Amino acid sequence: MTLSRRHFVMGSSALALAAPATIARAQSDNIVFASILDLSGGLDIYGAPMAETTRMAIEDINAAGGLLGREVELKMYDAQSTIQFYTQFATQAAAGDRADTVHAGITSASREAIRPTLARFKTLYFYNTQYEGGVCDYNNFCTGSTPAQTVAKIVPHAMNKWGKKVYIVAADYNYGQITAQWMQRFVAENGGETLDVEFFPLDVTNFGPTINKIQTAKPDMVISALVGGAHVSFYRQYAAAGMLSEIPIASTTFGVGNEQKLISAEEGNGIMASYGYFEGIDTPANKDFLSRLEAKLGADRPVINELAIRSYEGAMLWAAAVREAGTTDRDPVIEALRSGLSYEGPSGAVTIDGQTNHCSMNVYIGELADQEWSIVDSFENQPPADTQLVCDLNQNPNQSTFLFENGLAAAGIE
Amino acid sequence: MDLFVAVTFQLVYGIANLALISLGLAIIFGMMRVINLAHGEFLMLGGYTVVVATNAGVNIWVAMLILAPLVVGVIGVIVERVIIRWLYGRMVDTLLATWGLSLLLIGLVTSIFGASTATTISPPLGIIRIGDYSASGYELFLIGVTLVLFLAVFATLKLTKLGLVARGTMQNPEMSSALGVSTTKIYMITFGLGAAVTGLAGGLLAPVTGVLPTIGATYIAKAFITVISGGSAILAGTAAGSILLGGINGIFSFLTGPTLGEVALLVAAIILLRLMPRGITGRFFRKSL
């Protein structure tokens, strides 16, 4: 078929006419749940499992009869690891789809790109990723773990086991920079010493000079906040130089992209990490979740990590709030969430902290053996103490800021 | 002293690493004037060949040294027949076409194998002790392989008939054709060899890097900067570019940190190209290969 210009113009105008009609129908029948995640490009190792669990959450909600007698419709957007698509799709979701809630963002950069847009459109926003803390936004619920929940737990645990001298390696963007500051703070609080901190651009693949420096500094352990596919090389080159058996590694990022599968067993054995979820959590709720996921996706399902589980639990928290509020209108739903709403999910109880719109959650420390995590310690109901230091939405709900944007010192934290 | 040896070793490894990822591009871009933006994806395909083959039970040495160059070389020949051969002499068009090819390859690998593929391989060979320091024996092996690879490409171009004909064809296709050389065949073989060398490099790096569909993007810029800084002589140029840029990157990474190391590499390349617009071999070693 040849496509003449006239046909093309007629076709597109028909589409343009049809589009508002579809939106209007979706608006009257269904509750719209929008998801924007990176399903292709460099960040898809994080996004793909999050999308699977988001789909499962919406299926579960609809299987239980939907919300308020209406079906929930999932609109899923692939931001393709490109920030500009986030802004574009966030506008589309808020203004075009009239989404009742948007669950979106993986990197902190993507969150900061869309947070103002969704605040302006008064569209309820959930960010379901572990991050560096510090968002203080009435419209934005951050359900992932923050440094006061994970770094504060893994640092003393690892220092008790391995020693007091710490060498920090981190990714060179806001997550890595701010998390490294939290690491130094918790190392000092626990009577330890930070020998050096090094930051790596995301495309560095040769870590030889750094391994030399670590060998020179002779720390008791290395703490890593390295991010992405290129940085996987660090763990491989570190093990290949025989270092892993001499100076162990703790991390707050290794594993959220299921990196444990990208390196062999002997390159990863003994690496320690801390998150709000590991698959090994021994509760009926978790076992039921994993077996249902396996029934849905088959045996080669992705390994579920904190990002994926919190995408599920974030959707469930929102659903619980809609049920409690009896409406999908933003303000009553936000009030229902902020009243201390709690959801008992696969990771345990996740409770909204009204002061910060973050979550209190169980925190786990895992150790890697043969590409599988085993839980070695757990802490119940940990509050987001870092963001609580600087953010109080009860006193002033009219806030929409990222307080750690310029580091901790600028936010008034030593 | 131990530190000096250990740092020097890492410096040499950094240089070899840069040379290894750039050599295939030097053949395809430096020699054939095809801007191959899919170079990173050729490296990725070499890595995937090793990961998939070893998961299927193939010996890691066979996968790295034989399968990776073979598979990527065949893919290179197909790509040349289908896309590149229509575009010789149209540099900007090769840029667009290979950019599309790079997106296609990422998409294909992602849809076949998923966003990430589990691996079981770790670098073979043991650890080298340098007093208080240690380094990976595999890195020493990679340095050796890079040297051998350069020698092999040199010998092929300098000593074989194929090499002579290929160099002649790249310099003056009409004359070669008039002398009875099948230039289309020579172009195909040369592109295939360039792809195979790239595949070998990707395969060799598979045990020490993360192998993901999108990993090519981390190599492409450095490979181009090295080849362009090196200039027109593909072997001497790539070697000189790698030594200069890899050396500067390594020294600055060790003295300051990896961020400034990357900055120093780029600044050095900019200054170099300002002073020597045609690359190092545009001014020095001009008669070299």
Tab-separated table of N, CA and C in Angstrom, chain A residues 207-281:
chain	number	residue	atom	x	y	z
A	207	PHE	N	39.023	-0.838	36.525
A	207	PHE	CA	39.165	-0.433	37.914
A	207	PHE	C	40.553	-0.726	38.479
A	208	GLY	N	41.515	-1.023	37.574
A	208	GLY	CA	42.860	-1.381	38.012
A	208	GLY	C	43.504	-0.368	38.946
A	209	PRO	N	43.564	0.933	38.565
A	209	PRO	CA	44.212	1.908	39.447
A	209	PRO	C	43.570	1.964	40.839
A	210	THR	N	42.250	1.825	40.897
A	210	THR	CA	41.567	1.856	42.187
A	210	THR	C	41.927	0.639	43.031
A	211	ILE	N	42.036	-0.507	42.369
A	211	ILE	CA	42.403	-1.721	43.127
A	211	ILE	C	43.802	-1.561	43.706
A	212	ASN	N	44.710	-0.949	42.953
A	212	ASN	CA	46.033	-0.638	43.510
A	212	ASN	C	45.927	0.250	44.740
A	213	LYS	N	45.064	1.258	44.640
A	213	LYS	CA	44.930	2.196	45.764
A	213	LYS	C	44.354	1.502	46.990
A	214	ILE	N	43.406	0.603	46.754
A	214	ILE	CA	42.826	-0.130	47.891
A	214	ILE	C	43.895	-1.015	48.521
A	215	GLN	N	44.729	-1.621	47.677
A	215	GLN	CA	45.804	-2.465	48.215
A	215	GLN	C	46.798	-1.633	49.019
A	216	THR	N	47.025	-0.391	48.583
A	216	THR	CA	47.944	0.490	49.314
A	216	THR	C	47.343	0.927	50.644
A	217	ALA	N	46.037	1.252	50.621
A	217	ALA	CA	45.388	1.775	51.828
A	217	ALA	C	45.149	0.694	52.875
A	218	LYS	N	45.070	-0.579	52.435
A	218	LYS	CA	44.815	-1.702	53.337
A	218	LYS	C	43.637	-1.484	54.296
A	219	PRO	N	42.437	-1.251	53.773
A	219	PRO	CA	41.277	-1.128	54.664
A	219	PRO	C	40.847	-2.502	55.170
A	220	ASP	N	39.916	-2.502	56.158
A	220	ASP	CA	39.346	-3.770	56.615
A	220	ASP	C	38.207	-4.204	55.718
A	221	MET	N	37.594	-3.230	55.047
A	221	MET	CA	36.533	-3.582	54.100
A	221	MET	C	36.309	-2.448	53.106
A	222	VAL	N	35.619	-2.809	52.024
A	222	VAL	CA	35.238	-1.822	51.013
A	222	VAL	C	33.724	-1.720	51.065
A	223	ILE	N	33.188	-0.486	51.076
A	223	ILE	CA	31.741	-0.318	50.938
A	223	ILE	C	31.473	0.288	49.580
A	224	SER	N	30.552	-0.315	48.851
A	224	SER	CA	30.315	0.106	47.478
A	224	SER	C	28.911	0.644	47.276
A	225	ALA	N	28.828	1.771	46.568
A	225	ALA	CA	27.547	2.262	46.043
A	225	ALA	C	27.739	2.472	44.550
A	226	LEU	N	28.283	1.456	43.870
A	226	LEU	CA	28.485	1.513	42.427
A	226	LEU	C	27.186	1.132	41.738
A	227	VAL	N	26.957	1.688	40.553
A	227	VAL	CA	25.659	1.526	39.899
A	227	VAL	C	25.834	1.170	38.417
A	228	GLY	N	25.054	0.229	37.951
A	228	GLY	CA	24.932	0.006	36.506
A	228	GLY	C	25.845	-1.085	35.961
A	229	GLY	N	25.652	-1.367	34.670
A	229	GLY	CA	26.324	-2.491	34.031
A	229	GLY	C	27.835	-2.357	33.979
A	230	ALA	N	28.347	-1.147	33.664
A	230	ALA	CA	29.792	-0.980	33.534
A	230	ALA	C	30.480	-1.251	34.878
A	231	HIS	N	29.854	-0.828	35.970
A	231	HIS	CA	30.482	-0.968	37.282
A	231	HIS	C	30.535	-2.410	37.782
A	232	VAL	N	29.797	-3.304	37.127
A	232	VAL	CA	29.902	-4.719	37.487
A	232	VAL	C	31.352	-5.178	37.348
A	233	SER	N	32.084	-4.525	36.410
A	233	SER	CA	33.496	-4.855	36.212
A	233	SER	C	34.302	-4.743	37.508
A	234	PHE	N	33.939	-3.796	38.372
A	234	PHE	CA	34.694	-3.631	39.614
A	234	PHE	C	34.738	-4.939	40.391
A	235	TYR	N	33.575	-5.572	40.587
A	235	TYR	CA	33.513	-6.787	41.401
A	235	TYR	C	34.317	-7.911	40.755
A	236	ARG	N	34.289	-7.959	39.419
A	236	ARG	CA	34.995	-9.024	38.706
A	236	ARG	C	36.505	-8.826	38.805
A	237	GLN	N	36.963	-7.569	38.560
A	237	GLN	CA	38.405	-7.326	38.587
A	237	GLN	C	38.950	-7.431	40.012
A	238	TYR	N	38.113	-7.038	40.973
A	238	TYR	CA	38.500	-7.123	42.390
A	238	TYR	C	38.719	-8.584	42.779
A	239	ALA	N	37.780	-9.449	42.386
A	239	ALA	CA	37.913	-10.872	42.694
A	239	ALA	C	39.075	-11.480	41.921
A	240	ALA	N	39.259	-11.066	40.661
A	240	ALA	CA	40.326	-11.644	39.836
A	240	ALA	C	41.700	-11.312	40.400
A	241	ALA	N	41.830	-10.169	41.077
A	241	ALA	CA	43.106	-9.802	41.683
A	241	ALA	C	43.281	-10.471	43.053
A	242	GLY	N	42.354	-11.357	43.402
A	242	GLY	CA	42.474	-12.080	44.663
A	242	GLY	C	42.116	-11.252	45.880
A	243	MET	N	41.424	-10.132	45.664
A	243	MET	CA	41.165	-9.224	46.779
A	243	MET	C	39.955	-9.626	47.616
A	244	LEU	N	38.962	-10.257	46.992
A	244	LEU	CA	37.711	-10.506	47.701
A	244	LEU	C	37.923	-11.367	48.937
A	245	SER	N	38.876	-12.308	48.856
A	245	SER	CA	39.120	-13.174	50.018
A	245	SER	C	39.924	-12.429	51.084
A	246	GLU	N	40.578	-11.306	50.712
A	246	GLU	CA	41.382	-10.575	51.695
A	246	GLU	C	40.626	-9.403	52.304
A	247	ILE	N	39.992	-8.596	51.459
A	247	ILE	CA	39.256	-7.428	51.947
A	247	ILE	C	37.822	-7.547	51.453
A	248	PRO	N	36.871	-7.850	52.340
A	248	PRO	CA	35.498	-8.107	51.896
A	248	PRO	C	34.759	-6.835	51.492
A	249	ILE	N	33.618	-7.027	50.821
A	249	ILE	CA	32.824	-5.915	50.278
A	249	ILE	C	31.424	-5.913	50.887
A	250	ALA	N	30.985	-4.722	51.310
A	250	ALA	CA	29.576	-4.523	51.666
A	250	ALA	C	29.021	-3.501	50.680
A	251	SER	N	27.717	-3.571	50.403
A	251	SER	CA	27.165	-2.673	49.397
A	251	SER	C	25.717	-2.332	49.694
A	252	THR	N	25.300	-1.166	49.205
A	252	THR	CA	23.874	-0.817	49.281
A	252	THR	C	23.276	-0.713	47.896
A	253	THR	N	24.012	-1.168	46.881
A	253	THR	CA	23.477	-1.146	45.524
A	253	THR	C	23.633	-2.486	44.825
A	254	PHE	N	24.605	-3.273	45.245
A	254	PHE	CA	24.857	-4.545	44.569
A	254	PHE	C	23.665	-5.469	44.816
A	255	GLY	N	22.948	-5.805	43.756
A	255	GLY	CA	21.819	-6.713	43.918
A	255	GLY	C	20.499	-6.149	43.424
A	256	VAL	N	20.333	-4.809	43.445
A	256	VAL	CA	19.047	-4.278	42.965
A	256	VAL	C	18.902	-4.424	41.461
A	257	GLY	N	20.011	-4.593	40.736
A	257	GLY	CA	19.930	-4.926	39.312
A	257	GLY	C	20.186	-6.408	39.105
A	258	ASN	N	20.051	-7.189	40.184
A	258	ASN	CA	20.368	-8.620	40.177
A	258	ASN	C	21.779	-8.872	39.655
A	259	GLU	N	22.714	-8.005	40.091
A	259	GLU	CA	24.112	-8.142	39.683
A	259	GLU	C	24.707	-9.484	40.116
A	260	GLN	N	24.157	-10.072	41.175
A	260	GLN	CA	24.725	-11.347	41.643
A	260	GLN	C	24.685	-12.429	40.574
A	261	LYS	N	23.792	-12.243	39.570
A	261	LYS	CA	23.716	-13.227	38.484
A	261	LYS	C	24.678	-12.882	37.345
A	262	LEU	N	25.173	-11.641	37.334
A	262	LEU	CA	26.054	-11.213	36.242
A	262	LEU	C	27.514	-11.541	36.531
A	263	ILE	N	27.798	-11.969	37.743
A	263	ILE	CA	29.156	-12.399	38.055
A	263	ILE	C	29.061	-13.835	38.556
A	264	SER	N	30.171	-14.565	38.499
A	264	SER	CA	30.091	-15.968	38.870
A	264	SER	C	30.054	-16.105	40.391
A	265	ALA	N	29.745	-17.320	40.847
A	265	ALA	CA	29.592	-17.562	42.286
A	265	ALA	C	30.847	-17.167	43.055
A	266	GLU	N	32.035	-17.592	42.557
A	266	GLU	CA	33.248	-17.324	43.334
A	266	GLU	C	33.633	-15.845	43.325
A	267	GLU	N	33.121	-15.083	42.347
A	267	GLU	CA	33.400	-13.644	42.342
A	267	GLU	C	32.494	-12.883	43.299
A	268	GLY	N	31.421	-13.529	43.747
A	268	GLY	CA	30.456	-12.809	44.570
A	268	GLY	C	30.326	-13.331	45.993
A	269	ASN	N	30.820	-14.523	46.229
A	269	ASN	CA	30.616	-15.135	47.547
A	269	ASN	C	31.107	-14.238	48.678
A	270	GLY	N	30.233	-14.010	49.659
A	270	GLY	CA	30.620	-13.238	50.827
A	270	GLY	C	30.283	-11.766	50.750
A	271	ILE	N	29.872	-11.263	49.575
A	271	ILE	CA	29.468	-9.855	49.488
A	271	ILE	C	28.218	-9.665	50.347
A	272	MET	N	28.207	-8.560	51.116
A	272	MET	CA	27.113	-8.307	52.036
A	272	MET	C	26.309	-7.109	51.535
A	273	ALA	N	24.994	-7.168	51.681
A	273	ALA	CA	24.169	-6.045	51.232
A	273	ALA	C	22.977	-5.873	52.157
A	274	SER	N	22.387	-4.691	52.134
A	274	SER	CA	21.240	-4.417	53.002
A	274	SER	C	20.121	-3.776	52.206
A	275	TYR	N	18.925	-4.376	52.315
A	275	TYR	CA	17.760	-3.862	51.607
A	275	TYR	C	16.502	-4.083	52.423
A	276	GLY	N	15.409	-3.541	51.925
A	276	GLY	CA	14.113	-3.777	52.558
A	276	GLY	C	13.494	-5.102	52.146
A	277	TYR	N	14.170	-5.852	51.295
A	277	TYR	CA	13.607	-7.138	50.876
A	277	TYR	C	14.689	-8.060	50.319
A	278	PHE	N	14.612	-9.337	50.697
A	278	PHE	CA	15.338	-10.396	49.995
A	278	PHE	C	14.354	-11.527	49.768
A	279	GLU	N	14.601	-12.331	48.742
A	279	GLU	CA	13.650	-13.421	48.457
A	279	GLU	C	13.539	-14.418	49.596
A	280	GLY	N	14.604	-14.508	50.411
A	280	GLY	CA	14.627	-15.536	51.453
A	280	GLY	C	13.758	-15.250	52.665
A	281	ILE	N	13.016	-14.152	52.686
A	281	ILE	CA	12.176	-13.824	53.851
A	281	ILE	C	11.190	-14.961	54.088
